[in-house]
Amino acid sequence: MFSLVGRNGRVLWRVAAWVGGLGLSLVQSAHAQPQSGNKVDWPTQPVTFIMGFPAGSGIDVVGRALQEPLGKLLGQPVVIDYKSGAAGNIASEYVARAKPDGYTLVFGTAATHGSNAALYKKLSFDVEADFVPVAPIIDVSNVLMINPDVIPAKSIQEFVELVKAHPGKYAFASTGHGAGTHMAFAEFNARTGLDMLHVPYKGGPEAITSVLRGETCCIMNQVQTALAHYKAGKVRLLGVTTAKRVPAVSEVPTIAESGVAGTKGFDSSIWFGLFAPKGTDSRVVTRLNTAIRSVLESSEVRSRLEQAGNTVRLENPEQFKATVHANRIKWAEVVKAANIVIE
């Protein structure tokens, strides 16, 4: 043993010098919070959600639904900070390099923490190893939304027939290279053999505007972001990407119901969830997970999310970790089948 002694002779701290012939290093982070027993004194300051997509996007809407009730439960404000771009990679990298103190979290998706690993060959972080999965939030239902003035299809069958009759003519919008909106269409096109132009935008608002203006013919975007335009009669919904119909738009069939060759079993739903930097205290992760589950189980928040066409997803950190891993494998197969490469 050795001691570090101050000028007044007082022992400041001690550490074991050697165990089994190997020197031990100080492993406790300088940023760790004061703690007692199995409890951790967290949070003592605002918690920040880093958002990889712009304000008004579907994931932002979900984040804001949690913001106030989660802040009240934690006893500290929840702040949303936008670092959009590169299909969420900018935000992910920022959090991967952040202090693992539980105060900086990234709002991730099945794309940012799944398919991006296969799409981007030069990521400066690992979508699994550099993060601690905290909690899933929802499973997102996407829907094929079209501008009928651009492509006059009334069903998935007609849509496929029109696109096949005019290869390369029709362009679909997405919220960015590798985003869930891109991957859903990539899987659909690969399964059905469609030749379409992909036009990526920086986020949902821009992508949907392109469809409304007729700059692109369609998008597979979240039901919650399509609802207002659908109810206003500005767009047509041809099919949801989930295995089952979505209660919020129960009249819209699933893509798998279309009977079109290649669509059997089609399920391209994605999830949203929270991630912390690797090294974050497991007690902080557990407390966050518990708090998020409590918010999601409240009737007000659950109703708000489900009426928008989403499904609340409740998992503990270990279960969510398994979900993330399985998702990464699934999307790697889709990327390979669709032959998508992003430098």
mmCIF file of C-alpha atoms in Angstrom:
data_model
loop_
_atom_site.group_PDB
_atom_site.id
_atom_site.type_symbol
_atom_site.label_atom_id
_atom_site.label_comp_id
_atom_site.label_asym_id
_atom_site.label_seq_id
_atom_site.Cartn_x
_atom_site.Cartn_y
_atom_site.Cartn_z
ATOM 1 C CA MET A 1 0.000 0.000 0.000
ATOM 2 C CA PHE A 2 1.051 3.606 -0.443
ATOM 3 C CA SER A 3 -0.540 6.896 0.586
ATOM 4 C CA LEU A 4 -0.731 10.333 -0.976
ATOM 5 C CA VAL A 5 -0.073 12.839 1.849
ATOM 6 C CA GLY A 6 -0.856 16.555 1.844
ATOM 7 C CA ARG A 7 1.414 19.317 3.194
ATOM 8 C CA ASN A 8 -0.334 19.170 6.542
ATOM 9 C CA GLY A 9 0.426 15.484 6.859
ATOM 10 C CA ARG A 10 -3.151 14.430 6.287
ATOM 11 C CA VAL A 11 -3.675 11.263 4.258
ATOM 12 C CA LEU A 12 -5.714 12.198 1.194
ATOM 13 C CA TRP A 13 -6.251 8.772 -0.349
ATOM 14 C CA ARG A 14 -4.781 5.293 -0.671
ATOM 15 C CA VAL A 15 -4.720 2.744 -3.411
ATOM 16 C CA ALA A 16 -3.431 -0.791 -3.647
ATOM 17 C CA ALA A 17 -0.095 -0.710 -5.481
ATOM 18 C CA TRP A 18 0.160 -4.240 -6.756
ATOM 19 C CA VAL A 19 -2.136 -7.254 -7.039
ATOM 20 C CA GLY A 20 -0.708 -10.485 -8.408
ATOM 21 C CA GLY A 21 2.351 -8.607 -9.677
ATOM 22 C CA LEU A 22 0.282 -6.243 -11.842
ATOM 23 C CA GLY A 23 -0.126 -2.533 -11.078
ATOM 24 C CA LEU A 24 -3.700 -1.391 -10.637
ATOM 25 C CA SER A 25 -4.786 1.877 -12.192
ATOM 26 C CA LEU A 26 -7.439 4.197 -10.872
ATOM 27 C CA VAL A 27 -10.553 3.089 -12.690
ATOM 28 C CA GLN A 28 -13.120 5.388 -11.201
ATOM 29 C CA SER A 29 -13.943 8.187 -13.610
ATOM 30 C CA ALA A 30 -13.177 11.718 -12.521
ATOM 31 C CA HIS A 31 -16.725 12.493 -13.511
ATOM 32 C CA ALA A 32 -18.434 9.857 -11.373
ATOM 33 C CA GLN A 33 -21.187 11.181 -9.161
ATOM 34 C CA PRO A 34 -21.190 11.111 -5.342
ATOM 35 C CA GLN A 35 -22.667 7.828 -4.238
ATOM 36 C CA SER A 36 -23.649 5.792 -1.205
ATOM 37 C CA GLY A 37 -23.974 2.012 -1.223
ATOM 38 C CA ASN A 38 -25.997 0.930 -4.232
ATOM 39 C CA LYS A 39 -27.441 4.385 -4.731
ATOM 40 C CA VAL A 40 -25.998 7.057 -6.980
ATOM 41 C CA ASP A 41 -26.510 10.790 -6.500
ATOM 42 C CA TRP A 42 -27.815 11.437 -9.995
ATOM 43 C CA PRO A 43 -29.050 13.658 -11.525
ATOM 44 C CA THR A 44 -27.840 16.870 -9.932
ATOM 45 C CA GLN A 45 -28.027 18.920 -13.137
ATOM 46 C CA PRO A 46 -30.044 18.993 -16.404
ATOM 47 C CA VAL A 47 -29.960 15.897 -18.612
ATOM 48 C CA THR A 48 -29.419 16.488 -22.327
ATOM 49 C CA PHE A 49 -30.889 14.462 -25.186
ATOM 50 C CA ILE A 50 -28.762 14.850 -28.303
ATOM 51 C CA MET A 51 -31.028 14.638 -31.350
ATOM 52 C CA GLY A 52 -29.533 13.556 -34.663
ATOM 53 C CA PHE A 53 -32.439 14.855 -36.731
ATOM 54 C CA PRO A 54 -33.935 18.353 -36.979
ATOM 55 C CA ALA A 55 -36.734 19.925 -34.984
ATOM 56 C CA GLY A 56 -40.120 18.778 -36.213
ATOM 57 C CA SER A 57 -38.911 15.364 -37.346
ATOM 58 C CA GLY A 58 -40.712 12.251 -36.100
ATOM 59 C CA ILE A 59 -38.017 11.362 -33.586
ATOM 60 C CA ASP A 60 -38.067 14.934 -32.256
ATOM 61 C CA VAL A 61 -41.825 14.709 -31.689
ATOM 62 C CA VAL A 62 -41.307 11.561 -29.602
ATOM 63 C CA GLY A 63 -38.443 13.136 -27.667
ATOM 64 C CA ARG A 64 -40.572 16.116 -26.774
ATOM 65 C CA ALA A 65 -43.381 13.857 -25.594
ATOM 66 C CA LEU A 66 -40.967 12.500 -22.963
ATOM 67 C CA GLN A 67 -39.168 15.728 -22.140
ATOM 68 C CA GLU A 68 -41.427 17.314 -19.515
ATOM 69 C CA PRO A 69 -42.745 14.207 -17.686
ATOM 70 C CA LEU A 70 -39.279 12.634 -17.526
ATOM 71 C CA GLY A 71 -37.791 15.854 -16.205
ATOM 72 C CA LYS A 72 -40.408 16.008 -13.454
ATOM 73 C CA LEU A 73 -39.736 12.404 -12.482
ATOM 74 C CA LEU A 74 -35.958 12.887 -12.381
ATOM 75 C CA GLY A 75 -36.179 16.226 -10.584
ATOM 76 C CA GLN A 76 -34.011 17.906 -13.234
ATOM 77 C CA PRO A 77 -34.872 19.480 -16.611
ATOM 78 C CA VAL A 78 -34.429 17.434 -19.767
ATOM 79 C CA VAL A 79 -32.879 19.529 -22.537
ATOM 80 C CA ILE A 80 -32.976 18.660 -26.248
ATOM 81 C CA ASP A 81 -29.955 19.673 -28.323
ATOM 82 C CA TYR A 82 -29.870 19.218 -32.097
ATOM 83 C CA LYS A 83 -26.809 17.942 -33.927
ATOM 84 C CA SER A 84 -28.428 16.768 -37.119
ATOM 85 C CA GLY A 85 -26.812 15.458 -40.256
ATOM 86 C CA ALA A 86 -25.128 12.384 -41.748
ATOM 87 C CA ALA A 87 -28.134 10.150 -40.956
ATOM 88 C CA GLY A 88 -27.655 10.707 -37.236
ATOM 89 C CA ASN A 89 -23.924 9.927 -37.206
ATOM 90 C CA ILE A 90 -22.932 13.418 -36.068
ATOM 91 C CA ALA A 91 -25.054 13.109 -32.941
ATOM 92 C CA SER A 92 -23.914 9.533 -32.295
ATOM 93 C CA GLU A 93 -20.245 10.444 -32.545
ATOM 94 C CA TYR A 94 -20.749 13.406 -30.217
ATOM 95 C CA VAL A 95 -22.270 11.220 -27.514
ATOM 96 C CA ALA A 96 -19.778 8.398 -28.040
ATOM 97 C CA ARG A 97 -17.055 10.898 -27.067
ATOM 98 C CA ALA A 98 -19.035 12.528 -24.248
ATOM 99 C CA LYS A 99 -18.332 12.117 -20.528
ATOM 100 C CA PRO A 100 -19.987 8.916 -19.269
ATOM 101 C CA ASP A 101 -21.746 10.726 -16.434
ATOM 102 C CA GLY A 102 -25.357 10.168 -17.461
ATOM 103 C CA TYR A 103 -25.968 13.772 -18.477
ATOM 104 C CA THR A 104 -25.470 13.411 -22.235
ATOM 105 C CA LEU A 105 -27.570 10.833 -24.081
ATOM 106 C CA VAL A 106 -28.325 10.270 -27.733
ATOM 107 C CA PHE A 107 -31.811 9.599 -29.071
ATOM 108 C CA GLY A 108 -31.010 6.758 -31.451
ATOM 109 C CA THR A 109 -32.908 4.636 -33.932
ATOM 110 C CA ALA A 110 -32.717 1.261 -35.607
ATOM 111 C CA ALA A 111 -30.826 3.100 -38.346
ATOM 112 C CA THR A 112 -28.326 5.122 -36.288
ATOM 113 C CA HIS A 113 -27.502 2.121 -34.093
ATOM 114 C CA GLY A 114 -28.110 -0.623 -36.625
ATOM 115 C CA SER A 115 -27.987 -0.177 -40.371
ATOM 116 C CA ASN A 116 -25.446 2.670 -40.235
ATOM 117 C CA ALA A 117 -22.827 0.161 -39.122
ATOM 118 C CA ALA A 118 -23.221 -1.640 -42.456
ATOM 119 C CA LEU A 119 -23.727 1.460 -44.581
ATOM 120 C CA TYR A 120 -20.808 3.596 -43.436
ATOM 121 C CA LYS A 121 -17.385 1.992 -43.704
ATOM 122 C CA LYS A 122 -15.476 4.783 -41.994
ATOM 123 C CA LEU A 123 -17.425 5.454 -38.805
ATOM 124 C CA SER A 124 -15.198 6.752 -36.025
ATOM 125 C CA PHE A 125 -17.250 4.869 -33.438
ATOM 126 C CA ASP A 126 -18.843 1.457 -32.989
ATOM 127 C CA VAL A 127 -22.650 1.525 -32.818
ATOM 128 C CA GLU A 128 -22.609 -1.214 -30.162
ATOM 129 C CA ALA A 129 -19.261 -1.130 -28.339
ATOM 130 C CA ASP A 130 -19.180 2.639 -27.777
ATOM 131 C CA PHE A 131 -22.652 2.902 -26.259
ATOM 132 C CA VAL A 132 -24.718 1.557 -23.402
ATOM 133 C CA PRO A 133 -28.330 0.871 -24.477
ATOM 134 C CA VAL A 134 -30.506 2.575 -21.852
ATOM 135 C CA ALA A 135 -34.096 1.998 -22.961
ATOM 136 C CA PRO A 136 -36.216 1.658 -26.085
ATOM 137 C CA ILE A 137 -39.078 4.131 -26.454
ATOM 138 C CA ILE A 138 -41.334 3.015 -29.275
ATOM 139 C CA ASP A 139 -41.626 0.823 -32.319
ATOM 140 C CA VAL A 140 -42.307 3.138 -35.234
ATOM 141 C CA SER A 141 -44.856 2.336 -37.887
ATOM 142 C CA ASN A 142 -43.884 3.638 -41.305
ATOM 143 C CA VAL A 143 -46.299 3.998 -44.190
ATOM 144 C CA LEU A 144 -45.875 4.344 -47.951
ATOM 145 C CA MET A 145 -47.172 7.863 -48.573
ATOM 146 C CA ILE A 146 -47.557 9.086 -52.154
ATOM 147 C CA ASN A 147 -48.507 12.243 -53.990
ATOM 148 C CA PRO A 148 -51.312 10.939 -56.270
ATOM 149 C CA ASP A 149 -50.736 13.796 -58.709
ATOM 150 C CA VAL A 150 -47.242 12.433 -59.356
ATOM 151 C CA ILE A 151 -47.922 8.721 -59.250
ATOM 152 C CA PRO A 152 -51.656 7.870 -59.539
ATOM 153 C CA ALA A 153 -51.546 4.538 -57.743
ATOM 154 C CA LYS A 154 -54.359 3.397 -55.467
ATOM 155 C CA SER A 155 -52.709 0.249 -54.145
ATOM 156 C CA ILE A 156 -49.307 -1.355 -53.660
ATOM 157 C CA GLN A 157 -50.006 -3.498 -56.708
ATOM 158 C CA GLU A 158 -50.634 -0.437 -58.899
ATOM 159 C CA PHE A 159 -47.625 1.358 -57.438
ATOM 160 C CA VAL A 160 -45.305 -1.519 -58.331
ATOM 161 C CA GLU A 161 -46.774 -1.815 -61.822
ATOM 162 C CA LEU A 162 -46.352 1.910 -62.544
ATOM 163 C CA VAL A 163 -42.760 2.027 -61.310
ATOM 164 C CA LYS A 164 -41.821 -1.096 -63.251
ATOM 165 C CA ALA A 165 -43.396 0.357 -66.401
ATOM 166 C CA HIS A 166 -41.191 3.474 -66.060
ATOM 167 C CA PRO A 167 -37.825 2.367 -64.572
ATOM 168 C CA GLY A 168 -35.786 5.260 -63.212
ATOM 169 C CA LYS A 169 -38.613 7.787 -63.633
ATOM 170 C CA TYR A 170 -39.908 7.973 -60.088
ATOM 171 C CA ALA A 171 -37.957 9.355 -57.135
ATOM 172 C CA PHE A 172 -38.586 8.560 -53.491
ATOM 173 C CA ALA A 173 -37.629 10.864 -50.628
ATOM 174 C CA SER A 174 -35.901 9.923 -47.387
ATOM 175 C CA THR A 175 -34.738 11.712 -44.263
ATOM 176 C CA GLY A 176 -31.120 10.981 -45.143
ATOM 177 C CA HIS A 177 -28.741 8.302 -46.406
ATOM 178 C CA GLY A 178 -29.113 5.295 -44.135
ATOM 179 C CA ALA A 179 -32.086 6.689 -42.211
ATOM 180 C CA GLY A 180 -34.997 4.363 -41.464
ATOM 181 C CA THR A 181 -37.007 5.988 -44.267
ATOM 182 C CA HIS A 182 -34.227 5.115 -46.707
ATOM 183 C CA MET A 183 -33.760 1.560 -45.458
ATOM 184 C CA ALA A 184 -37.484 0.747 -45.546
ATOM 185 C CA PHE A 185 -37.680 1.753 -49.202
ATOM 186 C CA ALA A 186 -34.395 0.016 -49.991
ATOM 187 C CA GLU A 187 -35.776 -3.240 -48.614
ATOM 188 C CA PHE A 188 -39.064 -2.763 -50.478
ATOM 189 C CA ASN A 189 -37.325 -2.021 -53.783
ATOM 190 C CA ALA A 190 -34.943 -4.943 -53.408
ATOM 191 C CA ARG A 191 -37.809 -7.336 -52.684
ATOM 192 C CA THR A 192 -39.969 -6.122 -55.562
ATOM 193 C CA GLY A 193 -37.255 -5.359 -58.101
ATOM 194 C CA LEU A 194 -38.050 -1.658 -58.486
ATOM 195 C CA ASP A 195 -35.732 0.896 -60.088
ATOM 196 C CA MET A 196 -36.252 4.228 -58.310
ATOM 197 C CA LEU A 197 -34.156 7.316 -57.671
ATOM 198 C CA HIS A 198 -33.329 8.004 -54.020
ATOM 199 C CA VAL A 199 -33.404 11.671 -52.958
ATOM 200 C CA PRO A 200 -32.132 12.148 -49.374
ATOM 201 C CA TYR A 201 -33.031 15.202 -47.282
ATOM 202 C CA LYS A 202 -31.718 16.470 -43.954
ATOM 203 C CA GLY A 203 -34.846 15.522 -42.055
ATOM 204 C CA GLY A 204 -38.538 14.683 -42.090
ATOM 205 C CA PRO A 205 -40.004 18.158 -42.706
ATOM 206 C CA GLU A 206 -37.910 18.700 -45.847
ATOM 207 C CA ALA A 207 -38.529 15.173 -47.144
ATOM 208 C CA ILE A 208 -42.294 15.366 -46.695
ATOM 209 C CA THR A 209 -42.406 18.833 -48.254
ATOM 210 C CA SER A 210 -40.720 17.402 -51.343
ATOM 211 C CA VAL A 211 -43.547 14.872 -51.682
ATOM 212 C CA LEU A 212 -46.251 17.500 -51.145
ATOM 213 C CA ARG A 213 -44.684 19.720 -53.805
ATOM 214 C CA GLY A 214 -44.316 16.847 -56.247
ATOM 215 C CA GLU A 215 -40.515 17.013 -56.314
ATOM 216 C CA THR A 216 -40.551 13.345 -55.314
ATOM 217 C CA CYS A 217 -43.401 10.895 -55.654
ATOM 218 C CA CYS A 218 -43.361 9.237 -52.286
ATOM 219 C CA ILE A 219 -41.759 8.394 -48.959
ATOM 220 C CA MET A 220 -41.949 5.651 -46.368
ATOM 221 C CA ASN A 221 -42.196 7.825 -43.307
ATOM 222 C CA GLN A 222 -43.728 7.539 -39.866
ATOM 223 C CA VAL A 223 -47.488 7.328 -39.593
ATOM 224 C CA GLN A 224 -47.459 10.154 -37.048
ATOM 225 C CA THR A 225 -45.849 12.570 -39.516
ATOM 226 C CA ALA A 226 -48.159 11.530 -42.360
ATOM 227 C CA LEU A 227 -51.468 11.739 -40.484
ATOM 228 C CA ALA A 228 -52.156 15.465 -40.814
ATOM 229 C CA HIS A 229 -51.458 15.503 -44.552
ATOM 230 C CA TYR A 230 -53.487 12.321 -45.040
ATOM 231 C CA LYS A 231 -56.518 13.676 -43.164
ATOM 232 C CA ALA A 232 -56.261 16.884 -45.185
ATOM 233 C CA GLY A 233 -56.473 14.857 -48.402
ATOM 234 C CA LYS A 234 -53.063 15.977 -49.650
ATOM 235 C CA VAL A 235 -51.527 12.513 -49.874
ATOM 236 C CA ARG A 236 -52.554 8.883 -50.262
ATOM 237 C CA LEU A 237 -51.412 6.063 -47.970
ATOM 238 C CA LEU A 238 -50.886 2.746 -49.747
ATOM 239 C CA GLY A 239 -49.524 0.423 -47.076
ATOM 240 C CA VAL A 240 -47.931 0.307 -43.635
ATOM 241 C CA THR A 241 -44.524 -1.316 -43.291
ATOM 242 C CA THR A 242 -45.382 -3.279 -40.153
ATOM 243 C CA ALA A 243 -46.476 -6.905 -39.867
ATOM 244 C CA LYS A 244 -49.902 -5.837 -38.553
ATOM 245 C CA ARG A 245 -52.210 -2.970 -39.406
ATOM 246 C CA VAL A 246 -51.830 0.222 -37.400
ATOM 247 C CA PRO A 247 -54.897 1.260 -35.349
ATOM 248 C CA ALA A 248 -54.371 4.956 -36.129
ATOM 249 C CA VAL A 249 -54.897 4.178 -39.846
ATOM 250 C CA SER A 250 -56.660 0.836 -39.640
ATOM 251 C CA GLU A 251 -58.118 1.246 -43.124
ATOM 252 C CA VAL A 252 -54.630 1.132 -44.651
ATOM 253 C CA PRO A 253 -53.438 -2.446 -45.347
ATOM 254 C CA THR A 254 -49.979 -3.768 -44.624
ATOM 255 C CA ILE A 255 -47.567 -4.036 -47.531
ATOM 256 C CA ALA A 256 -47.424 -7.769 -46.863
ATOM 257 C CA GLU A 257 -51.185 -7.982 -47.527
ATOM 258 C CA SER A 258 -50.754 -6.706 -51.081
ATOM 259 C CA GLY A 259 -49.914 -10.096 -52.515
ATOM 260 C CA VAL A 260 -47.189 -8.534 -54.655
ATOM 261 C CA ALA A 261 -44.289 -10.901 -55.290
ATOM 262 C CA GLY A 262 -41.547 -10.334 -52.722
ATOM 263 C CA THR A 263 -43.717 -8.657 -50.104
ATOM 264 C CA LYS A 264 -44.691 -11.749 -48.108
ATOM 265 C CA GLY A 265 -43.625 -11.261 -44.492
ATOM 266 C CA PHE A 266 -42.518 -7.674 -45.140
ATOM 267 C CA ASP A 267 -41.868 -5.909 -41.833
ATOM 268 C CA SER A 268 -39.666 -2.857 -41.922
ATOM 269 C CA SER A 269 -40.666 -1.174 -38.677
ATOM 270 C CA ILE A 270 -37.980 0.540 -36.628
ATOM 271 C CA TRP A 271 -37.513 1.580 -33.013
ATOM 272 C CA PHE A 272 -36.406 4.730 -31.198
ATOM 273 C CA GLY A 273 -34.372 4.508 -28.006
ATOM 274 C CA LEU A 274 -31.883 6.201 -25.689
ATOM 275 C CA PHE A 275 -28.163 5.455 -25.486
ATOM 276 C CA ALA A 276 -25.435 6.582 -23.095
ATOM 277 C CA PRO A 277 -21.670 6.627 -23.683
ATOM 278 C CA LYS A 278 -19.793 3.445 -22.751
ATOM 279 C CA GLY A 279 -18.564 3.501 -19.168
ATOM 280 C CA THR A 280 -21.733 5.081 -17.788
ATOM 281 C CA ASP A 281 -22.471 3.840 -14.268
ATOM 282 C CA SER A 282 -24.892 0.911 -14.435
ATOM 283 C CA ARG A 283 -26.887 2.414 -11.559
ATOM 284 C CA VAL A 284 -27.493 5.554 -13.606
ATOM 285 C CA VAL A 285 -28.553 3.414 -16.576
ATOM 286 C CA THR A 286 -30.944 1.416 -14.384
ATOM 287 C CA ARG A 287 -32.466 4.533 -12.873
ATOM 288 C CA LEU A 288 -32.936 6.083 -16.304
ATOM 289 C CA ASN A 289 -34.511 2.907 -17.652
ATOM 290 C CA THR A 290 -36.917 2.735 -14.717
ATOM 291 C CA ALA A 291 -37.873 6.395 -15.081
ATOM 292 C CA ILE A 292 -38.467 6.068 -18.837
ATOM 293 C CA ARG A 293 -40.624 2.974 -18.332
ATOM 294 C CA SER A 294 -42.697 4.861 -15.766
ATOM 295 C CA VAL A 295 -43.257 7.729 -18.184
ATOM 296 C CA LEU A 296 -44.152 5.374 -21.054
ATOM 297 C CA GLU A 297 -46.604 3.469 -18.855
ATOM 298 C CA SER A 298 -48.471 6.654 -17.918
ATOM 299 C CA SER A 299 -51.811 6.796 -19.685
ATOM 300 C CA GLU A 300 -51.251 10.314 -21.032
ATOM 301 C CA VAL A 301 -47.892 9.631 -22.720
ATOM 302 C CA ARG A 302 -48.807 6.135 -23.916
ATOM 303 C CA SER A 303 -52.042 7.409 -25.456
ATOM 304 C CA ARG A 304 -50.252 10.320 -27.112
ATOM 305 C CA LEU A 305 -47.681 8.034 -28.724
ATOM 306 C CA GLU A 306 -50.045 5.239 -29.732
ATOM 307 C CA GLN A 307 -52.673 7.538 -31.236
ATOM 308 C CA ALA A 308 -49.922 8.776 -33.537
ATOM 309 C CA GLY A 309 -49.433 5.248 -34.867
ATOM 310 C CA ASN A 310 -46.592 4.045 -32.655
ATOM 311 C CA THR A 311 -46.266 1.114 -30.264
ATOM 312 C CA VAL A 312 -44.674 1.645 -26.852
ATOM 313 C CA ARG A 313 -41.726 -0.705 -26.321
ATOM 314 C CA LEU A 314 -40.746 -1.675 -22.759
ATOM 315 C CA GLU A 315 -37.433 -3.475 -22.187
ATOM 316 C CA ASN A 316 -34.736 -3.447 -19.510
ATOM 317 C CA PRO A 317 -31.183 -2.482 -20.550
ATOM 318 C CA GLU A 318 -30.096 -6.076 -21.195
ATOM 319 C CA GLN A 319 -33.147 -6.819 -23.313
ATOM 320 C CA PHE A 320 -32.633 -3.630 -25.282
ATOM 321 C CA LYS A 321 -28.983 -4.553 -25.812
ATOM 322 C CA ALA A 322 -30.098 -7.840 -27.390
ATOM 323 C CA THR A 323 -32.602 -5.955 -29.569
ATOM 324 C CA VAL A 324 -29.873 -3.604 -30.806
ATOM 325 C CA HIS A 325 -27.562 -6.500 -31.676
ATOM 326 C CA ALA A 326 -30.250 -8.450 -33.558
ATOM 327 C CA ASN A 327 -31.258 -5.270 -35.392
ATOM 328 C CA ARG A 328 -27.679 -4.664 -36.523
ATOM 329 C CA ILE A 329 -27.510 -8.143 -38.043
ATOM 330 C CA LYS A 330 -30.884 -7.792 -39.781
ATOM 331 C CA TRP A 331 -30.066 -4.491 -41.464
ATOM 332 C CA ALA A 332 -26.611 -5.659 -42.506
ATOM 333 C CA GLU A 333 -28.366 -8.345 -44.547
ATOM 334 C CA VAL A 334 -30.733 -5.765 -46.093
ATOM 335 C CA VAL A 335 -27.832 -3.462 -47.002
ATOM 336 C CA LYS A 336 -26.003 -6.336 -48.660
ATOM 337 C CA ALA A 337 -29.092 -7.484 -50.578
ATOM 338 C CA ALA A 338 -29.841 -3.940 -51.768
ATOM 339 C CA ASN A 339 -26.159 -3.335 -52.582
ATOM 340 C CA ILE A 340 -26.089 0.020 -50.806
ATOM 341 C CA VAL A 341 -22.718 1.648 -50.216
ATOM 342 C CA ILE A 342 -22.156 5.046 -48.588
ATOM 343 C CA GLU A 343 -18.653 6.463 -48.350
#
